[in-house]
Short mmCIF file of C-alpha atoms in Angstrom, two decimals:
data_model
loop_
_atom_site.label_atom_id
_atom_site.label_comp_id
_atom_site.label_asym_id
_atom_site.label_seq_id
_atom_site.Cartn_x
_atom_site.Cartn_y
_atom_site.Cartn_z
CA UNK I 408 4.66 8.41 23.82
CA UNK I 409 3.84 10.95 26.31
CA UNK I 410 0.47 10.96 27.80
CA UNK I 411 -1.84 14.00 27.33
CA UNK I 412 -4.72 15.36 29.49
CA UNK I 413 -7.61 17.26 28.10
CA UNK I 414 -10.82 18.56 29.68
CA UNK I 415 -13.71 16.23 28.50
CA UNK I 416 -15.87 19.03 27.26
CA UNK I 417 -15.89 22.74 26.53
CA UNK I 418 -18.42 25.33 25.19
CA UNK I 419 -17.82 28.22 23.02
CA UNK I 420 -20.00 31.06 21.66
CA UNK I 421 -20.16 31.23 17.83
CA UNK I 422 -17.71 33.87 16.61
CA UNK I 423 -15.47 33.77 19.56
CA UNK I 424 -12.05 32.18 19.88
CA UNK I 425 -12.13 28.64 21.21
CA UNK I 426 -9.09 27.87 23.26
CA UNK I 427 -8.54 24.16 23.92
CA UNK I 428 -5.97 23.23 26.52
CA UNK I 429 -3.91 20.27 26.64
CA UNK I 430 -1.20 19.07 29.32
CA UNK I 431 1.60 16.92 28.26
CA UNK I 432 3.97 17.20 31.27
CA UNK I 433 5.93 14.06 30.39
CA UNK I 434 6.65 15.03 26.78
CA UNK I 435 10.15 14.44 25.68
CA UNK I 436 12.45 16.63 23.67
CA UNK I 437 11.66 15.08 20.22
CA UNK I 438 7.93 14.42 20.60
CA UNK I 439 5.65 16.54 18.63
CA UNK I 440 2.25 17.85 19.74
CA UNK I 441 -0.43 17.00 17.19
CA UNK I 442 -4.01 18.18 17.01
CA UNK I 443 -6.92 16.32 15.13
CA UNK I 444 -10.61 16.72 15.37
CA UNK I 445 -13.47 14.38 14.74
CA UNK I 446 -16.91 15.63 13.66
CA UNK I 447 -19.59 13.29 14.69
CA UNK I 448 -18.52 9.92 13.42
CA UNK I 449 -16.45 11.09 10.46
CA UNK I 450 -12.77 10.15 10.14
CA UNK I 451 -10.47 12.27 12.22
CA UNK I 452 -9.05 15.36 10.58
CA UNK I 453 -5.47 16.53 11.03
CA UNK I 454 -5.36 20.28 12.14
CA UNK I 455 -1.96 21.23 13.22
CA UNK I 456 1.20 20.18 14.87
CA UNK I 457 4.34 21.66 16.38
CA UNK I 458 7.50 20.92 18.38
CA UNK I 459 8.63 24.07 20.06
CA UNK I 460 7.56 27.16 18.16
CA UNK I 461 3.96 28.36 17.87
CA UNK I 462 2.38 27.44 14.66
CA UNK I 463 -0.39 28.80 12.61
CA UNK I 464 -2.26 27.44 9.55
CA UNK I 465 -5.55 28.27 7.92
CA UNK I 466 -7.49 26.23 10.51
CA UNK I 467 -6.00 27.10 13.77
CA UNK I 468 -2.96 28.38 15.86
CA UNK I 469 -0.93 26.21 18.25
CA UNK I 470 0.69 27.70 21.25
CA UNK I 471 3.25 25.54 23.01
CA UNK I 472 4.56 26.76 26.42
CA UNK I 473 8.29 27.36 26.64
CA UNK I 474 8.84 24.30 28.88
CA UNK I 475 6.61 22.19 26.40
CA UNK I 476 4.47 20.91 29.25
CA UNK I 477 1.24 22.18 27.80
CA UNK I 478 -0.24 23.71 24.81
CA UNK I 479 -3.43 25.48 23.57
CA UNK I 480 -5.16 25.05 20.35
CA UNK I 481 -7.02 28.17 19.20
CA UNK I 482 -9.82 28.42 16.71
CA UNK I 483 -9.84 32.17 16.22
CA UNK I 484 -13.55 32.54 15.17
CA UNK I 485 -15.42 29.37 15.97
CA UNK I 486 -18.36 28.40 13.74
CA UNK I 487 -21.03 25.85 14.45
CA UNK I 488 -19.13 23.56 12.04
CA UNK I 489 -16.18 23.42 14.47
CA UNK I 490 -18.45 21.50 16.86
CA UNK I 491 -16.33 18.17 17.27
CA UNK I 492 -14.19 16.28 19.49
CA UNK I 493 -10.54 17.54 19.57
CA UNK I 494 -7.69 15.29 20.12
CA UNK I 495 -4.24 16.45 21.48
CA UNK I 496 -1.45 13.79 20.85
CA UNK I 497 2.14 13.81 21.80
CA UNK I 498 4.21 11.55 19.59
CA UNK I 499 7.53 11.00 17.89
CA UNK I 500 7.47 11.94 14.11
CA UNK I 501 8.54 8.36 13.16
CA UNK I 502 5.95 6.72 15.27
CA UNK I 503 3.60 4.32 13.53
CA UNK I 504 0.77 4.80 16.08
CA UNK I 505 -0.96 7.86 17.27
CA UNK I 506 -2.78 7.45 20.69
CA UNK I 507 -5.96 9.49 20.42
CA UNK I 508 -7.46 9.17 23.80
CA UNK I 509 -10.92 10.48 24.38
CA UNK I 510 -10.23 14.17 23.54
CA UNK I 511 -12.34 17.30 24.25
CA UNK I 512 -15.86 17.66 23.03
CA UNK I 513 -16.13 21.29 21.85
CA UNK I 514 -19.78 22.48 21.45
CA UNK I 515 -20.14 25.81 19.59
CA UNK I 516 -23.18 27.63 20.69
CA UNK I 517 -25.09 29.97 18.43
CA UNK T 1167 -9.09 15.45 -4.91
CA UNK T 1168 -6.73 13.94 -2.32
CA UNK T 1169 -8.57 11.32 -0.31
CA UNK T 1170 -8.87 8.01 1.33
CA UNK T 1171 -11.78 5.83 0.36
CA UNK T 1172 -13.44 2.91 2.20
CA UNK T 1173 -15.97 0.52 1.12
CA UNK T 1174 -18.52 -0.51 2.10
CA UNK T 1175 -19.49 2.29 4.40
CA UNK T 1176 -22.07 0.20 6.20
CA UNK T 1177 -22.10 -3.51 6.64
CA UNK T 1178 -24.23 -5.92 8.64
CA UNK T 1179 -23.10 -9.56 8.54
CA UNK T 1180 -23.32 -12.72 10.49
CA UNK T 1181 -20.72 -14.55 12.69
CA UNK T 1182 -18.20 -16.49 10.78
CA UNK T 1183 -18.95 -14.99 7.26
CA UNK T 1184 -15.67 -13.87 5.82
CA UNK T 1185 -15.57 -10.21 4.81
CA UNK T 1186 -13.18 -7.60 3.35
CA UNK T 1187 -13.17 -3.88 3.92
CA UNK T 1188 -11.33 -2.06 1.10
CA UNK T 1189 -9.16 1.05 1.64
CA UNK T 1190 -7.76 3.11 -1.16
CA UNK T 1191 -5.63 6.31 -1.21
CA UNK T 1192 -4.68 8.48 -4.19
CA UNK T 1193 -1.87 10.48 -2.55
CA UNK T 1194 0.93 8.08 -3.16
CA UNK T 1195 1.38 7.67 0.57
CA UNK T 1196 3.83 5.04 1.91
CA UNK T 1197 2.07 4.52 5.38
CA UNK T 1198 -1.28 3.06 5.78
CA UNK T 1199 -3.11 2.01 8.89
CA UNK T 1200 -6.38 0.55 10.22
CA UNK T 1201 -8.13 1.64 13.43
CA UNK T 1202 -11.30 0.73 15.14
CA UNK T 1203 -13.32 3.01 17.34
CA UNK T 1204 -15.47 1.95 20.17
CA UNK T 1205 -17.38 4.02 22.69
CA UNK T 1206 -15.23 5.06 25.60
CA UNK T 1207 -12.22 3.29 24.15
CA UNK T 1208 -11.04 6.02 21.44
CA UNK T 1209 -9.21 4.85 18.37
CA UNK T 1210 -7.05 1.77 18.52
CA UNK T 1211 -4.79 0.62 15.90
CA UNK T 1212 -5.31 -2.74 14.21
CA UNK T 1213 -2.49 -3.11 11.66
CA UNK T 1214 -0.16 -0.71 9.85
CA UNK T 1215 2.01 -0.89 6.78
CA UNK T 1216 5.02 1.23 6.04
CA UNK T 1217 5.25 0.29 2.41
CA UNK T 1218 4.37 -2.36 -0.15
CA UNK T 1219 4.60 -5.88 1.26
CA UNK T 1220 5.41 -4.39 4.54
CA UNK T 1221 2.81 -4.87 7.35
CA UNK T 1222 2.87 -5.12 11.12
CA UNK T 1223 0.49 -5.48 14.13
CA UNK T 1224 -0.93 -2.64 15.95
CA UNK T 1225 -2.58 -2.77 19.25
CA UNK T 1226 -5.55 -5.04 18.65
CA UNK T 1227 -4.60 -7.30 15.58
CA UNK T 1228 -6.46 -10.39 16.85
CA UNK T 1229 -9.02 -11.51 14.32
CA UNK T 1230 -7.91 -9.44 11.58
CA UNK T 1231 -5.64 -9.77 8.60
CA UNK T 1232 -4.27 -7.12 6.05
CA UNK T 1233 -2.21 -7.16 2.93
CA UNK T 1234 -0.43 -4.46 1.01
CA UNK T 1235 0.21 -5.76 -2.61
CA UNK T 1236 -0.10 -2.37 -4.17
CA UNK T 1237 0.86 1.02 -2.66
CA UNK T 1238 -2.55 2.57 -2.88
CA UNK T 1239 -4.57 -0.30 -1.40
CA UNK T 1240 -4.62 -1.67 2.14
CA UNK T 1241 -7.71 -4.09 2.57
CA UNK T 1242 -8.76 -5.23 6.08
CA UNK T 1243 -9.88 -8.90 6.13
CA UNK T 1244 -12.09 -10.52 8.80
CA UNK T 1245 -11.64 -14.25 8.23
CA UNK T 1246 -14.38 -15.28 10.91
CA UNK T 1247 -16.09 -12.05 12.13
CA UNK T 1248 -17.36 -12.31 15.72
CA UNK T 1249 -19.76 -9.88 17.46
CA UNK T 1250 -16.96 -8.37 19.31
CA UNK T 1251 -15.71 -6.95 16.09
CA UNK T 1252 -18.88 -4.93 15.74
CA UNK T 1253 -17.31 -1.44 15.60
CA UNK T 1254 -16.41 1.68 13.57
CA UNK T 1255 -13.39 1.21 11.36
CA UNK T 1256 -11.26 3.90 9.88
CA UNK T 1257 -8.34 3.58 7.38
CA UNK T 1258 -5.47 6.21 7.28
CA UNK T 1259 -2.63 7.05 5.29
CA UNK T 1260 0.36 9.46 5.53
CA UNK T 1261 3.56 10.35 3.65
CA UNK T 1262 6.95 9.26 4.88
CA UNK T 1263 8.81 11.38 2.55
CA UNK T 1264 9.35 14.19 5.15
CA UNK T 1265 9.91 13.43 8.87
CA UNK T 1266 7.84 16.49 9.75
CA UNK T 1267 4.79 15.07 8.00
CA UNK T 1268 4.98 11.66 9.28
CA UNK T 1269 1.90 11.90 11.52
CA UNK T 1270 -0.15 13.98 9.21
CA UNK T 1271 -2.63 11.18 8.77
CA UNK T 1272 -5.48 11.42 6.32
CA UNK T 1273 -8.42 9.31 7.38
CA UNK T 1274 -11.20 7.66 5.40
CA UNK T 1275 -14.83 8.15 6.01
CA UNK T 1276 -15.25 5.08 8.03
CA UNK T 1277 -16.91 1.71 7.78
CA UNK T 1278 -19.58 0.91 10.37
CA UNK T 1279 -19.66 -3.00 10.71
CA UNK T 1280 -22.24 -4.79 12.68
CA UNK T 1281 -21.67 -8.66 13.38
CA UNK T 1282 -24.66 -10.44 14.50
#
């Protein structure tokens, strides 16, 4: 699976959009980009994933660059409850193991 | 409500005393997995199961056993716990019905284990 690189931490003002970047320059053609988050010490929560096209669901939007070497997770209106560690993962859909790494700690500031 | 449950949520035990952490899911998922999380090391997979009676080792299986006799349950067994198994443990499950949803894993709330 491709390795991903994320900034260790970010701050975002409450109500503003949070844009979390992820680099995955070695991603292969069949690997998806997955995003999870972990609030405090709770179990990780799946957010969204995509292959080539941008994706949107009720939680977030995922923007993948045309060359697929990087992506951005967008939380359109961050709330205090979005404070968490966000993990960007590149992996094959049939893989049995997702490498979570250390993620980005997002702090939403009132 | 679709969920993954783990019991117990907290456990303090002593070295060598066998213990089992249960995991159950109500989503009829084929895939189940156990992870441990330690500071600075992220989540590491211990064992996984693709279906009933099918289990395999993950990245850190030493000192652990699992079984998958029923589709909904995937217990983690520590035959002789040691202090280096003190950790936060998560169970997860996902469907293998659609390729696109393979890695949409649902995680349990975690079990914090301390081995003295």
